């Protein structure tokens, strides 16, 4: 039970962190591209 929870818990946290980072990077890249297009 402990090992199963540990294995299941860490990938969940990693996935959440990766999703947040990916969203932040996506917004930054989108803004940079948008600024370049407007500029």
PDB file of N, CA and C in Angstrom:
ATOM      1  N   UNK A   1       0.853  -1.208   0.000  1.00  0.00           N
ATOM      2  CA  UNK A   1       0.000   0.000   0.000  1.00  0.00           C
ATOM      3  C   UNK A   1       0.888   1.258   0.000  1.00  0.00           C
ATOM      4  N   UNK A   2       1.869   1.282   0.894  1.00  0.00           N
ATOM      5  CA  UNK A   2       2.738   2.470   0.977  1.00  0.00           C
ATOM      6  C   UNK A   2       3.518   2.665  -0.327  1.00  0.00           C
ATOM      7  N   UNK A   3       4.101   1.576  -0.830  1.00  0.00           N
ATOM      8  CA  UNK A   3       4.872   1.680  -2.073  1.00  0.00           C
ATOM      9  C   UNK A   3       3.972   2.106  -3.229  1.00  0.00           C
ATOM     10  N   UNK A   4       2.767   1.547  -3.267  1.00  0.00           N
ATOM     11  CA  UNK A   4       1.842   1.862  -4.353  1.00  0.00           C
ATOM     12  C   UNK A   4       1.435   3.338  -4.282  1.00  0.00           C
ATOM     13  N   UNK A   5       1.157   3.818  -3.070  1.00  0.00           N
ATOM     14  CA  UNK A   5       0.767   5.222  -2.888  1.00  0.00           C
ATOM     15  C   UNK A   5       1.929   6.134  -3.265  1.00  0.00           C
ATOM     16  N   UNK A   6       3.144   5.735  -2.857  1.00  0.00           N
ATOM     17  CA  UNK A   6       4.333   6.545  -3.133  1.00  0.00           C
ATOM     18  C   UNK A   6       4.558   6.650  -4.642  1.00  0.00           C
ATOM     19  N   UNK A   7       4.459   5.512  -5.325  1.00  0.00           N
ATOM     20  CA  UNK A   7       4.669   5.508  -6.780  1.00  0.00           C
ATOM     21  C   UNK A   7       3.578   6.297  -7.494  1.00  0.00           C
ATOM     22  N   UNK A   8       2.360   6.177  -6.997  1.00  0.00           N
ATOM     23  CA  UNK A   8       1.234   6.861  -7.647  1.00  0.00           C
ATOM     24  C   UNK A   8       1.245   8.354  -7.307  1.00  0.00           C
ATOM     25  N   UNK A   9       1.715   8.696  -6.102  1.00  0.00           N
ATOM     26  CA  UNK A   9       1.674  10.089  -5.646  1.00  0.00           C
ATOM     27  C   UNK A   9       2.705  10.971  -6.331  1.00  0.00           C
ATOM     28  N   UNK A  10       3.928  10.462  -6.476  1.00  0.00           N
ATOM     29  CA  UNK A  10       5.004  11.293  -7.054  1.00  0.00           C
ATOM     30  C   UNK A  10       4.729  11.609  -8.528  1.00  0.00           C
ATOM     31  N   UNK A  11       4.384  10.645  -9.377  1.00  0.00           N
ATOM     32  CA  UNK A  11       4.067  10.993 -10.775  1.00  0.00           C
ATOM     33  C   UNK A  11       2.933  12.003 -10.870  1.00  0.00           C
ATOM     34  N   UNK A  12       1.981  11.925  -9.961  1.00  0.00           N
ATOM     35  CA  UNK A  12       0.876  12.893  -9.950  1.00  0.00           C
ATOM     36  C   UNK A  12       1.377  14.300  -9.672  1.00  0.00           C
ATOM     37  N   UNK A  13       2.274  14.421  -8.681  1.00  0.00           N
ATOM     38  CA  UNK A  13       2.843  15.741  -8.356  1.00  0.00           C
ATOM     39  C   UNK A  13       3.710  16.232  -9.507  1.00  0.00           C
ATOM     40  N   UNK A  14       4.517  15.334 -10.077  1.00  0.00           N
ATOM     41  CA  UNK A  14       5.387  15.699 -11.207  1.00  0.00           C
ATOM     42  C   UNK A  14       4.537  16.155 -12.383  1.00  0.00           C
ATOM     43  N   UNK A  15       3.466  15.423 -12.673  1.00  0.00           N
ATOM     44  CA  UNK A  15       2.581  15.783 -13.785  1.00  0.00           C
ATOM     45  C   UNK A  15       1.967  17.155 -13.550  1.00  0.00           C
ATOM     46  N   UNK A  16       1.576  17.440 -12.307  1.00  0.00           N
ATOM     47  CA  UNK A  16       0.981  18.742 -11.980  1.00  0.00           C
ATOM     48  C   UNK A  16       2.006  19.857 -12.172  1.00  0.00           C
ATOM     49  N   UNK A  17       3.235  19.631 -11.703  1.00  0.00           N
ATOM     50  CA  UNK A  17       4.300  20.639 -11.853  1.00  0.00           C
ATOM     51  C   UNK A  17       4.610  20.855 -13.329  1.00  0.00           C
ATOM     52  N   UNK A  18       4.733  19.760 -14.081  1.00  0.00           N
ATOM     53  CA  UNK A  18       5.021  19.852 -15.519  1.00  0.00           C
ATOM     54  C   UNK A  18       3.906  20.608 -16.229  1.00  0.00           C
ATOM     55  N   UNK A  19       2.654  20.342 -15.852  1.00  0.00           N
ATOM     56  CA  UNK A  19       1.515  21.026 -16.479  1.00  0.00           C
ATOM     57  C   UNK A  19       1.577  22.521 -16.202  1.00  0.00           C
ATOM     58  N   UNK A  20       1.910  22.898 -14.965  1.00  0.00           N
ATOM     59  CA  UNK A  20       1.998  24.325 -14.607  1.00  0.00           C
ATOM     60  C   UNK A  20       3.138  24.994 -15.377  1.00  0.00           C
ATOM     61  N   UNK A  21       4.295  24.322 -15.433  1.00  0.00           N
ATOM     62  CA  UNK A  21       5.452  24.875 -16.158  1.00  0.00           C
ATOM     63  C   UNK A  21       5.120  24.991 -17.643  1.00  0.00           C
ATOM     64  N   UNK A  22       4.507  23.952 -18.212  1.00  0.00           N
ATOM     65  CA  UNK A  22       4.155  23.971 -19.636  1.00  0.00           C
ATOM     66  C   UNK A  22       3.188  25.108 -19.932  1.00  0.00           C
ATOM     67  N   UNK A  23       2.225  25.326 -19.043  1.00  0.00           N
ATOM     68  CA  UNK A  23       1.255  26.414 -19.229  1.00  0.00           C
ATOM     69  C   UNK A  23       1.960  27.764 -19.167  1.00  0.00           C
ATOM     70  N   UNK A  24       2.865  27.934 -18.198  1.00  0.00           N
ATOM     71  CA  UNK A  24       3.595  29.202 -18.057  1.00  0.00           C
ATOM     72  C   UNK A  24       4.466  29.453 -19.282  1.00  0.00           C
ATOM     73  N   UNK A  25       5.205  28.424 -19.720  1.00  0.00           N
ATOM     74  CA  UNK A  25       6.067  28.555 -20.905  1.00  0.00           C
ATOM     75  C   UNK A  25       5.216  28.854 -22.131  1.00  0.00           C
ATOM     76  N   UNK A  26       4.073  28.181 -22.254  1.00  0.00           N
ATOM     77  CA  UNK A  26       3.189  28.412 -23.394  1.00  0.00           C
ATOM     78  C   UNK A  26       2.703  29.847 -23.447  1.00  0.00           C
ATOM     79  N   UNK A  27       2.337  30.403 -22.298  1.00  0.00           N
ATOM     80  CA  UNK A  27       1.861  31.797 -22.242  1.00  0.00           C
ATOM     81  C   UNK A  27       2.997  32.750 -22.611  1.00  0.00           C
ATOM     82  N   UNK A  28       4.187  32.493 -22.084  1.00  0.00           N
ATOM     83  CA  UNK A  28       5.348  33.359 -22.369  1.00  0.00           C
ATOM     84  C   UNK A  28       5.677  33.311 -23.858  1.00  0.00           C
ATOM     85  N   UNK A  29       5.749  32.105 -24.420  1.00  0.00           N
ATOM     86  CA  UNK A  29       6.070  31.952 -25.848  1.00  0.00           C
ATOM     87  C   UNK A  29       4.996  32.621 -26.694  1.00  0.00           C
ATOM     88  N   UNK A  30       3.726  32.452 -26.308  1.00  0.00           N
ATOM     89  CA  UNK A  30       2.615  33.055 -27.056  1.00  0.00           C
ATOM     90  C   UNK A  30       2.735  34.579 -27.044  1.00  0.00           C
ATOM     91  N   UNK A  31       3.043  35.142 -25.873  1.00  0.00           N
ATOM     92  CA  UNK A  31       3.163  36.608 -25.756  1.00  0.00           C
ATOM     93  C   UNK A  31       4.337  37.115 -26.585  1.00  0.00           C
ATOM     94  N   UNK A  32       5.471  36.400 -26.530  1.00  0.00           N
ATOM     95  CA  UNK A  32       6.663  36.818 -27.292  1.00  0.00           C
ATOM     96  C   UNK A  32       6.340  36.782 -28.786  1.00  0.00           C
ATOM     97  N   UNK A  33       5.728  35.708 -29.253  1.00  0.00           N
ATOM     98  CA  UNK A  33       5.386  35.602 -30.676  1.00  0.00           C
ATOM     99  C   UNK A  33       4.383  36.677 -31.057  1.00  0.00           C
ATOM    100  N   UNK A  34       3.423  36.929 -30.183  1.00  0.00           N
ATOM    101  CA  UNK A  34       2.388  37.923 -30.465  1.00  0.00           C
ATOM    102  C   UNK A  34       3.007  39.317 -30.546  1.00  0.00           C
ATOM    103  N   UNK A  35       3.932  39.618 -29.629  1.00  0.00           N
ATOM    104  CA  UNK A  35       4.605  40.924 -29.632  1.00  0.00           C
ATOM    105  C   UNK A  35       5.420  41.084 -30.914  1.00  0.00           C
ATOM    106  N   UNK A  36       6.106  40.017 -31.338  1.00  0.00           N
ATOM    107  CA  UNK A  36       6.919  40.080 -32.553  1.00  0.00           C
ATOM    108  C   UNK A  36       6.040  40.334 -33.770  1.00  0.00           C
ATOM    109  N   UNK A  37       4.871  39.701 -33.810  1.00  0.00           N
ATOM    110  CA  UNK A  37       3.948  39.890 -34.931  1.00  0.00           C
ATOM    111  C   UNK A  37       3.441  41.325 -34.964  1.00  0.00           C
ATOM    112  N   UNK A  38       3.072  41.862 -33.794  1.00  0.00           N
ATOM    113  CA  UNK A  38       2.561  43.238 -33.711  1.00  0.00           C
ATOM    114  C   UNK A  38       3.698  44.213 -34.041  1.00  0.00           C
ATOM    115  N   UNK A  39       4.885  43.932 -33.491  1.00  0.00           N
ATOM    116  CA  UNK A  39       6.035  44.808 -33.711  1.00  0.00           C
ATOM    117  C   UNK A  39       6.446  44.711 -35.173  1.00  0.00           C
TER     118      UNK A  39
END
